[in-house]
PDB file of C-alpha atoms in Angstrom:
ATOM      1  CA  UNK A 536     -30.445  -5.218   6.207  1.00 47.00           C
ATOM      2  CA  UNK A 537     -27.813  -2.800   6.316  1.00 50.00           C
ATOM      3  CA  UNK A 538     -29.360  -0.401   3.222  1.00 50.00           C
ATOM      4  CA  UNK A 539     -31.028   2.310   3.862  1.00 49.00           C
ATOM      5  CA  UNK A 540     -28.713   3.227   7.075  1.00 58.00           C
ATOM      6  CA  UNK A 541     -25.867   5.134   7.095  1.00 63.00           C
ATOM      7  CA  UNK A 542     -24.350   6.232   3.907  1.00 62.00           C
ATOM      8  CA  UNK A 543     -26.177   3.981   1.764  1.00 63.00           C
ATOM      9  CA  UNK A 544     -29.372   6.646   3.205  1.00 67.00           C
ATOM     10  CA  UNK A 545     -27.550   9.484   1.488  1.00 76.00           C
ATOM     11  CA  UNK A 546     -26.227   7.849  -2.001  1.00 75.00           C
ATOM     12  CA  UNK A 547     -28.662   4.663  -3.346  1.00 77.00           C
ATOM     13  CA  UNK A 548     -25.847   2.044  -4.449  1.00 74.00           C
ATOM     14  CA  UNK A 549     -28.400  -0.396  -5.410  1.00 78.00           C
ATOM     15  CA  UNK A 550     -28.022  -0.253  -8.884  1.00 82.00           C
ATOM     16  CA  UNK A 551     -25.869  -0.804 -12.067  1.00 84.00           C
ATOM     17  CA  UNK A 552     -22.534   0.740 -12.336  1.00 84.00           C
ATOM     18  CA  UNK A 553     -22.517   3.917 -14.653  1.00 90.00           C
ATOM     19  CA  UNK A 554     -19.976   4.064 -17.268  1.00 94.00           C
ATOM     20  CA  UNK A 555     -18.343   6.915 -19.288  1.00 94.00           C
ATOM     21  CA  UNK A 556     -17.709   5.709 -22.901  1.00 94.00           C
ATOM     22  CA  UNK A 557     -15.186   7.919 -24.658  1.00 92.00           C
ATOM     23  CA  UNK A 558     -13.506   6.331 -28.003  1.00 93.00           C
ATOM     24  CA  UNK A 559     -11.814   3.151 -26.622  1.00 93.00           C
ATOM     25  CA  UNK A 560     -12.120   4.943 -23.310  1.00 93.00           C
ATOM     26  CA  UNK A 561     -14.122   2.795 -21.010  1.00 94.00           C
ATOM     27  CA  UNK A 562     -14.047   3.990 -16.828  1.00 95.00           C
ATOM     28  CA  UNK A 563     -17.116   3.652 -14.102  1.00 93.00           C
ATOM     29  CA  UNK A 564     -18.278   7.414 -13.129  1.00 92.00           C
ATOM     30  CA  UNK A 565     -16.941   5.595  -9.549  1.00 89.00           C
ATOM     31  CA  UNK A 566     -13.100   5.172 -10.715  1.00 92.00           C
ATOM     32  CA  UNK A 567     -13.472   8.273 -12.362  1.00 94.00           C
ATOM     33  CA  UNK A 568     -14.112  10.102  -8.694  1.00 94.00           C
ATOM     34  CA  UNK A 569     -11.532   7.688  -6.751  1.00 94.00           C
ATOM     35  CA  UNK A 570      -9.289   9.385  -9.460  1.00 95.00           C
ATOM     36  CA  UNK A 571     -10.222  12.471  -9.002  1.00 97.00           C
ATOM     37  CA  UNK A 572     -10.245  12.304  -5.658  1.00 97.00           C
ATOM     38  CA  UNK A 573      -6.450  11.061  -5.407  1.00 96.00           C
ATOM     39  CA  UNK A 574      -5.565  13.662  -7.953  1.00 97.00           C
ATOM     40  CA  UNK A 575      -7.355  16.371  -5.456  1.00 97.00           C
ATOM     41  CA  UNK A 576      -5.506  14.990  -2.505  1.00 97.00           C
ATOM     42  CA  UNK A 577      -1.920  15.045  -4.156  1.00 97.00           C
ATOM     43  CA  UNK A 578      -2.228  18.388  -4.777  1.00 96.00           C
ATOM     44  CA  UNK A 579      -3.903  19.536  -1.202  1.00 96.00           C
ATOM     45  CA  UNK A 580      -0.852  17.269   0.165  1.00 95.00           C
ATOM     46  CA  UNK A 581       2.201  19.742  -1.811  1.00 93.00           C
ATOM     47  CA  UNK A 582       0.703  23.088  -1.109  1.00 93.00           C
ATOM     48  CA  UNK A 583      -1.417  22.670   2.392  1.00 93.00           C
ATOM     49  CA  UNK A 584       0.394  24.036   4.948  1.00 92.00           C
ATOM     50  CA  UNK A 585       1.870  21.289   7.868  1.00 90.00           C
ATOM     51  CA  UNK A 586       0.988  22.306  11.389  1.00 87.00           C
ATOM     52  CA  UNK A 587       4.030  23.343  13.248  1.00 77.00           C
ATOM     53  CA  UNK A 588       6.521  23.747  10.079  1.00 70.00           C
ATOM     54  CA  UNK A 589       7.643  26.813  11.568  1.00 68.00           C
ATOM     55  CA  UNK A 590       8.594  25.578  14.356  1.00 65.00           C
ATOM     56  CA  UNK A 591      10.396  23.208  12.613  1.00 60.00           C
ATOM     57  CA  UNK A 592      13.005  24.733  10.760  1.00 54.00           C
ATOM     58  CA  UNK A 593      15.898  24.559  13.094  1.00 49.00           C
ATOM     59  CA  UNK A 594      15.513  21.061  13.525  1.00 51.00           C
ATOM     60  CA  UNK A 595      17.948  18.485  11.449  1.00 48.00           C
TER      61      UNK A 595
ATOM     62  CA  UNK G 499      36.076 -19.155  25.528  1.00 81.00           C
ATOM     63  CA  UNK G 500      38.406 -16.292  24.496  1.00 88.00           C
ATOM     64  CA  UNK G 501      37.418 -12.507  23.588  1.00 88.00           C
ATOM     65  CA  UNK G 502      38.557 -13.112  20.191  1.00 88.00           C
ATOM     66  CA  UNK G 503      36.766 -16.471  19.809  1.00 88.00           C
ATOM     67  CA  UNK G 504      33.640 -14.700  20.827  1.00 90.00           C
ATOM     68  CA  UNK G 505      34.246 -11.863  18.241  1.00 89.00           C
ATOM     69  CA  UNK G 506      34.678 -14.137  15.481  1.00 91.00           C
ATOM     70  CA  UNK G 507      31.067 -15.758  16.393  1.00 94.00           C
ATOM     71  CA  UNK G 508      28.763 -14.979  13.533  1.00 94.00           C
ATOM     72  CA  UNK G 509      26.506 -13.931  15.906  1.00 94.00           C
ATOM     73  CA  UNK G 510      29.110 -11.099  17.248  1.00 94.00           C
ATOM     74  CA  UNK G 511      29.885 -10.253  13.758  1.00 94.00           C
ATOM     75  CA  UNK G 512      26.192  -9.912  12.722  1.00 94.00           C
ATOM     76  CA  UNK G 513      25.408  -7.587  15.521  1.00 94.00           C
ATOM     77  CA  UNK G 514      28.487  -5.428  14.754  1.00 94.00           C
ATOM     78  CA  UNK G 515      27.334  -4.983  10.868  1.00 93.00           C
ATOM     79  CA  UNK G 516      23.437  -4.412  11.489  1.00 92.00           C
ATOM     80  CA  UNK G 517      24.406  -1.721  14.282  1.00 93.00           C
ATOM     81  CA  UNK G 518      27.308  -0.326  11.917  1.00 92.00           C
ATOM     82  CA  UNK G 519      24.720   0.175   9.129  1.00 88.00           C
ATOM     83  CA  UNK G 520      21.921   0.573  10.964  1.00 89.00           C
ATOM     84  CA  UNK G 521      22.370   2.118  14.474  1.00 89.00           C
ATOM     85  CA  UNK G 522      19.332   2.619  16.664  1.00 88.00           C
ATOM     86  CA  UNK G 523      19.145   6.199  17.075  1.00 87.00           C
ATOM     87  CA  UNK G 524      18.749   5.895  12.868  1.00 86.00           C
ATOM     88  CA  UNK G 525      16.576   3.195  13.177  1.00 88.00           C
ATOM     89  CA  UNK G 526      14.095   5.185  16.028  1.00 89.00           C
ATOM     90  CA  UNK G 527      14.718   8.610  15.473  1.00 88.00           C
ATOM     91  CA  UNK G 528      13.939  11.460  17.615  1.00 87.00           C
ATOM     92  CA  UNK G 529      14.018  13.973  15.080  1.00 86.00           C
ATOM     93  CA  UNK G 530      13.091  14.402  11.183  1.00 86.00           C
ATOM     94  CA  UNK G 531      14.498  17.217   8.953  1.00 87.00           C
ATOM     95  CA  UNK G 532      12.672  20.132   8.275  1.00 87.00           C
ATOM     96  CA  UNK G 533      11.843  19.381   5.169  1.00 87.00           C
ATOM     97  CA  UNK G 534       9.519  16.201   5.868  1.00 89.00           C
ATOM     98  CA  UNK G 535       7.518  18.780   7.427  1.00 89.00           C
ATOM     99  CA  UNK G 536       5.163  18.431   4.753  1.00 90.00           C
ATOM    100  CA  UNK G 537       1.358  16.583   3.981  1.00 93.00           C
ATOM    101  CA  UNK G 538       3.135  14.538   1.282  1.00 92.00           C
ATOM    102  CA  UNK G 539       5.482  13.243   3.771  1.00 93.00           C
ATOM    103  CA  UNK G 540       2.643  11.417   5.327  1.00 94.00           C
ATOM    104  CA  UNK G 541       0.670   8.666   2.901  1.00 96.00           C
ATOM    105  CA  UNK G 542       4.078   5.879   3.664  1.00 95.00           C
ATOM    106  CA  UNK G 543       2.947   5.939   7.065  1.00 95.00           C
ATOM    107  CA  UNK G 544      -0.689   6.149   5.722  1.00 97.00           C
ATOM    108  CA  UNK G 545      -0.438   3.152   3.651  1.00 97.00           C
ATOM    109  CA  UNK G 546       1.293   1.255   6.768  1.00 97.00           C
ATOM    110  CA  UNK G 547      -1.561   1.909   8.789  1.00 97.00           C
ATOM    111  CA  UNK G 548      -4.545   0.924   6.615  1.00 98.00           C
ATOM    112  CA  UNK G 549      -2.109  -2.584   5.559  1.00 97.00           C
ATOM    113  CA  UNK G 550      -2.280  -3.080   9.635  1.00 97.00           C
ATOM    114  CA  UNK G 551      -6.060  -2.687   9.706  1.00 98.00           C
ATOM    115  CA  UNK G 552      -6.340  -4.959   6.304  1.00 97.00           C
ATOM    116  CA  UNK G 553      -4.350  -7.165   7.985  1.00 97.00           C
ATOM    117  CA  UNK G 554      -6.300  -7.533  11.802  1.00 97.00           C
ATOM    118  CA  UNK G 555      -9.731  -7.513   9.777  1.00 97.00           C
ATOM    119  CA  UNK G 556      -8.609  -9.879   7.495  1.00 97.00           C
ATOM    120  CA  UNK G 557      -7.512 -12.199  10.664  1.00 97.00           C
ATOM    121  CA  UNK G 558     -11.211 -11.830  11.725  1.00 97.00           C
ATOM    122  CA  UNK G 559     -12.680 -12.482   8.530  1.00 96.00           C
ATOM    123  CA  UNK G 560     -10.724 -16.071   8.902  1.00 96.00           C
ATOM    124  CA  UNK G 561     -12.050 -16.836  12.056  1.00 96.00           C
ATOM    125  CA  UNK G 562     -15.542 -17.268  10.896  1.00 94.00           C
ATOM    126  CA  UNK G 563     -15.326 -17.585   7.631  1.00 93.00           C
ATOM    127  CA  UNK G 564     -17.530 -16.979   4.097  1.00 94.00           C
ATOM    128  CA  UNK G 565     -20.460 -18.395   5.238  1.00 94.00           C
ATOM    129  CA  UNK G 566     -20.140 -15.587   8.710  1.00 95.00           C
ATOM    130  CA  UNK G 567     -19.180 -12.461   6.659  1.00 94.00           C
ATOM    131  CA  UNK G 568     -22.056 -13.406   3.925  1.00 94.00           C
ATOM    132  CA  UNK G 569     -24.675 -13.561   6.666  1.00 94.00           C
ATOM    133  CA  UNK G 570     -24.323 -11.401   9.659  1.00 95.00           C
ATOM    134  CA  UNK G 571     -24.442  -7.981  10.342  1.00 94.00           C
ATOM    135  CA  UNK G 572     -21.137  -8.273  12.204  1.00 96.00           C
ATOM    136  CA  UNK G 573     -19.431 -10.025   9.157  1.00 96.00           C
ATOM    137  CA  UNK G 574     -20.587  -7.427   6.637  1.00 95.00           C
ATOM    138  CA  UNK G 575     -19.118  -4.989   8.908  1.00 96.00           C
ATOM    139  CA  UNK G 576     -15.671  -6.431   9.229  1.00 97.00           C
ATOM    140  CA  UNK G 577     -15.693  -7.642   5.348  1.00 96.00           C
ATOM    141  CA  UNK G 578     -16.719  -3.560   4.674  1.00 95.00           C
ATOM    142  CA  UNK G 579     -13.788  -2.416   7.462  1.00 96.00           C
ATOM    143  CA  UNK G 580     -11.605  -4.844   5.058  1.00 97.00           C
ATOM    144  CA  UNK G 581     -12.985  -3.752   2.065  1.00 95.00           C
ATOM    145  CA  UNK G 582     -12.277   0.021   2.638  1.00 95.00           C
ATOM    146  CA  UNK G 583      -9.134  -0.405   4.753  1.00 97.00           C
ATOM    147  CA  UNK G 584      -7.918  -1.541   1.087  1.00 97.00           C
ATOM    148  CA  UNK G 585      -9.486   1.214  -0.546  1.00 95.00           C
ATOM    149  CA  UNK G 586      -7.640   3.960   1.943  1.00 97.00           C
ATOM    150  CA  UNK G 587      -3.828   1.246   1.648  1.00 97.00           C
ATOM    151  CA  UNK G 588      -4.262   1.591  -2.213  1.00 97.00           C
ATOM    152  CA  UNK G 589      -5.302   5.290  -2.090  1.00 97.00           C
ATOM    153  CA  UNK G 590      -2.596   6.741  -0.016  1.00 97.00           C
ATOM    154  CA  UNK G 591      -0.060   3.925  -1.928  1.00 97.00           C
ATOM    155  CA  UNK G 592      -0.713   5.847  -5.038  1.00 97.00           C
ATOM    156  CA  UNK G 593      -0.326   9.120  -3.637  1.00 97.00           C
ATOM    157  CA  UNK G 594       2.504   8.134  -1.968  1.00 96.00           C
ATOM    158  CA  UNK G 595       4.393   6.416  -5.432  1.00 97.00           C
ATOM    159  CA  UNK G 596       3.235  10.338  -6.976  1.00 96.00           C
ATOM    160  CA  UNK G 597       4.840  12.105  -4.605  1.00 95.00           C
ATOM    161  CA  UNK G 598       8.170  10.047  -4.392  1.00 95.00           C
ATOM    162  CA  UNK G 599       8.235   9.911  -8.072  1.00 96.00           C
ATOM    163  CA  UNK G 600       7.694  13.728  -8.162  1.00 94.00           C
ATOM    164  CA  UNK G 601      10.946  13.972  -5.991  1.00 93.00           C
ATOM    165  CA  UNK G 602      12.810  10.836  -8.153  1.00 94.00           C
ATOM    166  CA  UNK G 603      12.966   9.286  -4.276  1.00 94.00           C
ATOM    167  CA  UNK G 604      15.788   7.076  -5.820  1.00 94.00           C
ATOM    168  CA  UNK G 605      18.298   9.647  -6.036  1.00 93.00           C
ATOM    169  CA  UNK G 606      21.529   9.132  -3.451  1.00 90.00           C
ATOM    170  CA  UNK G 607      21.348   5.374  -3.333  1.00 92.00           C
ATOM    171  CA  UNK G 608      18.249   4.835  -2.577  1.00 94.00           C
ATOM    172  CA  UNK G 609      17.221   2.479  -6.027  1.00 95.00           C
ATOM    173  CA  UNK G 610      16.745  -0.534  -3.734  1.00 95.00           C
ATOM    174  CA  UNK G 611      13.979   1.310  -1.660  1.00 95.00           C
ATOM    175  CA  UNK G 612      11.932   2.141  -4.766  1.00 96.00           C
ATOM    176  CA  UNK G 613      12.656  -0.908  -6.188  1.00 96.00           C
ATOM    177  CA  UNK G 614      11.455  -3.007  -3.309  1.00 96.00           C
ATOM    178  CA  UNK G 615       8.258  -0.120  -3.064  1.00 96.00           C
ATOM    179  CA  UNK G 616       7.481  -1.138  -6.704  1.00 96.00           C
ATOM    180  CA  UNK G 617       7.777  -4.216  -6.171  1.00 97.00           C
ATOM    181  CA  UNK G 618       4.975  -4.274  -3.110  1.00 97.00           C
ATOM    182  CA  UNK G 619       3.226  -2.404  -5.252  1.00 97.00           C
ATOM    183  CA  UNK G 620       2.732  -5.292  -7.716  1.00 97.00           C
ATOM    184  CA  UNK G 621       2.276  -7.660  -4.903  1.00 96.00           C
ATOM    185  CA  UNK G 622      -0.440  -5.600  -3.423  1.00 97.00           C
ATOM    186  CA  UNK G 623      -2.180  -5.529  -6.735  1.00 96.00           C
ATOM    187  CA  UNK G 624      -2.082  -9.180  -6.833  1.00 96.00           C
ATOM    188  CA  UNK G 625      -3.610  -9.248  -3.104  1.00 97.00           C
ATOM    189  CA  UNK G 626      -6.359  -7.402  -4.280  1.00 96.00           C
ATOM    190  CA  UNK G 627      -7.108  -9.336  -7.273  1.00 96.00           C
ATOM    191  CA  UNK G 628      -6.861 -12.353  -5.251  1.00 96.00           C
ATOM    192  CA  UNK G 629      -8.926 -10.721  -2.452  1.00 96.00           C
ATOM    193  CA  UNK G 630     -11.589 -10.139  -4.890  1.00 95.00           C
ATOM    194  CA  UNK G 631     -11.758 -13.431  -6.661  1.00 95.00           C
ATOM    195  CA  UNK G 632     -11.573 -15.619  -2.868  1.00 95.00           C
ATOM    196  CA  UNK G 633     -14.689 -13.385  -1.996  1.00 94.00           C
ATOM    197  CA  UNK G 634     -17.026 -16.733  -2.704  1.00 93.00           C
ATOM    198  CA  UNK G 635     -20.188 -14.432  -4.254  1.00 93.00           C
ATOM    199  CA  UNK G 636     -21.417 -13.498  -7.969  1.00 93.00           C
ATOM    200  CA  UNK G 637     -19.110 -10.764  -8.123  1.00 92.00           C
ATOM    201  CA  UNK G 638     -16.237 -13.218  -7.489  1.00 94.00           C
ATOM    202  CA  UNK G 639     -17.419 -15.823  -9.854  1.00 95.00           C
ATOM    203  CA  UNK G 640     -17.440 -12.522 -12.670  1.00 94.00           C
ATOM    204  CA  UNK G 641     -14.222 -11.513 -12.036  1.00 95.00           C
ATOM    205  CA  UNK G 642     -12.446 -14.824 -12.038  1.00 95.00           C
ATOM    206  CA  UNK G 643     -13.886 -16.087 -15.268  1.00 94.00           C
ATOM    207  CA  UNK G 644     -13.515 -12.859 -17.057  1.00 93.00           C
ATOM    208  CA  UNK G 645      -9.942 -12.463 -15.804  1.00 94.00           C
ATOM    209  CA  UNK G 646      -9.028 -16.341 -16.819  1.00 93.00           C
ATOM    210  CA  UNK G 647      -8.961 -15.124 -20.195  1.00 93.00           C
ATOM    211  CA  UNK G 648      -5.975 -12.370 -19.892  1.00 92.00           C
ATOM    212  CA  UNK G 649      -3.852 -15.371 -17.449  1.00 92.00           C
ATOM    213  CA  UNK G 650      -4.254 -17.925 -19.795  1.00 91.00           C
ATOM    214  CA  UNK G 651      -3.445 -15.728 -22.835  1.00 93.00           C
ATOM    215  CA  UNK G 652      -0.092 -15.218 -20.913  1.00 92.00           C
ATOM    216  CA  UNK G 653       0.480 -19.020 -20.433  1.00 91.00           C
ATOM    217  CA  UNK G 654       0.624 -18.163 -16.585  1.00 90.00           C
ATOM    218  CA  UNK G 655      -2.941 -19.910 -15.756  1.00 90.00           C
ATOM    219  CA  UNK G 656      -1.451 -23.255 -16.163  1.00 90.00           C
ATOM    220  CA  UNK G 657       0.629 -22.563 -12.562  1.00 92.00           C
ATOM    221  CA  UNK G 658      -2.187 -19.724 -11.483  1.00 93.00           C
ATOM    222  CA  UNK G 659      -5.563 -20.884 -12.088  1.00 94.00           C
ATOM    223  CA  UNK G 660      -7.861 -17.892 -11.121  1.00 94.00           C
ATOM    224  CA  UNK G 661     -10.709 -20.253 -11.005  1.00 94.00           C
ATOM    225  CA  UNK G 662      -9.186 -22.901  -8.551  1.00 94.00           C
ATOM    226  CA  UNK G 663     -10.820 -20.668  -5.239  1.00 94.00           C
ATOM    227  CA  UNK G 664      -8.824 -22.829  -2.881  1.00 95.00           C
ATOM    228  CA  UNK G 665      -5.383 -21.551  -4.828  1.00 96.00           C
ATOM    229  CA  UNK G 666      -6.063 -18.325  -4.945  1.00 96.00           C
ATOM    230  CA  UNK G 667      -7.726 -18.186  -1.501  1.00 96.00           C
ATOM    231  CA  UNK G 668      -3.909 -19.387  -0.145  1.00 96.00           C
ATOM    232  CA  UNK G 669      -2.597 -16.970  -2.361  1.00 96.00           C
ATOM    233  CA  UNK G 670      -4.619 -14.173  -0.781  1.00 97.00           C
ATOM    234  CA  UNK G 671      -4.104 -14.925   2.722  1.00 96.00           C
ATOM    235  CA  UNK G 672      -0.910 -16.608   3.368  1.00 96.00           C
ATOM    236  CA  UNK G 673       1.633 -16.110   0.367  1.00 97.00           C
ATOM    237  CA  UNK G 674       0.738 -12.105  -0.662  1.00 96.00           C
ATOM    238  CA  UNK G 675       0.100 -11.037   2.542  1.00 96.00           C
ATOM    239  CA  UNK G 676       3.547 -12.379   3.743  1.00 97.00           C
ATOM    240  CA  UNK G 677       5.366 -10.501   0.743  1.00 97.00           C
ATOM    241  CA  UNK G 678       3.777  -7.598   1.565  1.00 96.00           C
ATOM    242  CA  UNK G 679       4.492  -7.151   5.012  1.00 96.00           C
ATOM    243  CA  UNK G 680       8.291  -8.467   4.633  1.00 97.00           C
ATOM    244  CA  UNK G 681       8.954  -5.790   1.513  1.00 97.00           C
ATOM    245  CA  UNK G 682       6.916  -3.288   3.385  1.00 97.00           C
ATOM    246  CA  UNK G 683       9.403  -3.887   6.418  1.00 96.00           C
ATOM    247  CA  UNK G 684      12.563  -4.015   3.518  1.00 96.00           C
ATOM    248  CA  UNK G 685      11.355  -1.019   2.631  1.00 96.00           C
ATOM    249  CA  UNK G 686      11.581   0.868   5.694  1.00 95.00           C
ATOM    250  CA  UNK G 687      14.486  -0.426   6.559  1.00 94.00           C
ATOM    251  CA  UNK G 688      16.089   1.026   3.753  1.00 94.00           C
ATOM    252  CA  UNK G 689      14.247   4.381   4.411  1.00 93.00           C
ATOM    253  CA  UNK G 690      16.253   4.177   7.429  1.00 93.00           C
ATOM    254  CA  UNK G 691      19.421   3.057   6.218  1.00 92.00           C
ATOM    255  CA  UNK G 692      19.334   6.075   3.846  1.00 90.00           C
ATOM    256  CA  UNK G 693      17.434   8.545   5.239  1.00 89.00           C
ATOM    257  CA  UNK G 694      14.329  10.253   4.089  1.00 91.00           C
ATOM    258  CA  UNK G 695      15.405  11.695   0.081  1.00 90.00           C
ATOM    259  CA  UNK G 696      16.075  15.452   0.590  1.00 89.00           C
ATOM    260  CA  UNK G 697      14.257  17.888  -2.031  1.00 86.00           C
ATOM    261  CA  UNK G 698      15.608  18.842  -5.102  1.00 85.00           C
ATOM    262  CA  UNK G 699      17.867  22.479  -4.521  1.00 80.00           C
ATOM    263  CA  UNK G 700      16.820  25.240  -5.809  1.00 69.00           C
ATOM    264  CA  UNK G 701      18.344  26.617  -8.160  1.00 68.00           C
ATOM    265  CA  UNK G 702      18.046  30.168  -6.640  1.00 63.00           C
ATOM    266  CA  UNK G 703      19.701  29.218  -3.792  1.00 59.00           C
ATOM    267  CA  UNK G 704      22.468  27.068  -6.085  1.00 56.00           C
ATOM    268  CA  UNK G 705      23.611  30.426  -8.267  1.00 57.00           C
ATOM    269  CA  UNK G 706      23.358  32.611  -5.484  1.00 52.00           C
TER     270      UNK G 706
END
């Protein structure tokens, strides 16, 4: 089998999901870090600097 | 046959409106302005990328079938390059729909293009879902009889049965698939037609 190679080595998968319950708040602790991942990326993405953007400015 | 005959051809006169609306140095451009010099300028092209992968694993998953990517080592593998070619096509989609709502991409004209990117959007949803119920496991058997529910509360499950596998295996591979790639290609199209949307000016620069 596949487990036990690669990243399933680092982070054990084999198991239940784990949920955050919060009022009528129901996410997986995995949706939750997609999320916060995207979030973390969008932001990276408006204020990381583009290679070459100096370079750039006289064009179009 | 005369000039003018030949000009009134609808083939003549379709060639002279796409190149009038779309000519090819604005279809293929050498050159972007400055401002699309920027990391948010990048998850479109992204998202196109990882649909082209979802798309050429997804043709390999078909060639073998369930039974194949259930099995063997090399079918996991291409059902996990499918699997998280999706994952990247929905995470950059997002991020993408973020930024071009941060900008209100639909200034200048350009409604159509978000309206056709909403729209694959929703079709892309409905891939996944579809993708996930046509998997032919447990997990596939869960989702499709907890989501029957929420379609048949809508009256919809009557024409879209979630738990008729061969329907929503067509669904998945044939009839999404084909929306998605004809409003992805809309929607560059009309990227092109208008242009990338320019930033908002700053107000600085406005008063001064």
């Amino acid at each position: 089998m596949a487990q036990g190679w690669g990243l399933g080595a680092l982070i054990n998968l084999d198991h239940y999901g784990h949920y955050i319950q919060w009022h009528f708040i129901s996410i997986s602790v995995s949706n939750l870090i997609v999320i916060i991942l995207m979030l973390a990326t969008f932001v990276t993405a408006l204020f990381a600097p583009f290679p070459g953007r100096r370079n750039r400015k006289g064009t179009k | 046959m005369s000039n003018a005959q030949i000009e009134r051809q609808w083939t003549s006169r379709l060639r002279r409106s796409v190149v009038a609306k779309l000519p090819p140095e604005r279809m293929l451009p050498d050159t972007q302005p400055a401002y699309v010099a920027s990391w948010i300028y990048v998850f479109g092209v992204t998202t196109m990328a990882a649909l082209a992968v979802v798309i050429a694993t997804g043709c390999v998953l078909a060639l073998d079938g369930p039974l194949w990517w259930h099995s063997s080592s090399l079918g996991h593998f291409v059902n996990s390059l499918h699997l998280w070619s999706v994952e990247i096509f929905f995470f950059a989609m997002v991020i993408h729909l973020w930024g071009k709502f941060s900008m209100a991409a639909w200034r200048g004209g350009r409604s159509l293009t978000w309206v056709t990117g909403a729209v694959t959007f929703l079709a892309s949803i409905l891939a996944g879902f579809t993708g996930y119920v046509s998997q032919t496991n447990f997990d596939s058997q869960w989702i499709s009889t907890q989501a029957k529910d929420g379609i048949n509360s809508t009256g919809g499950g009557a024409f879209f049965n979630v738990l008729n596998l061969g329907q929503m295996l067509m669904w998945h591979i044939v009839l999404l698939p084909l929306a998605a790639v004809v409003l992805t290609a809309l929607h560059v199209v009309m990227v092109r037609i208008k242009g990338v949307v320019p930033p908002f000016e700053d107000k600085a620069e406005v008063s001064a």
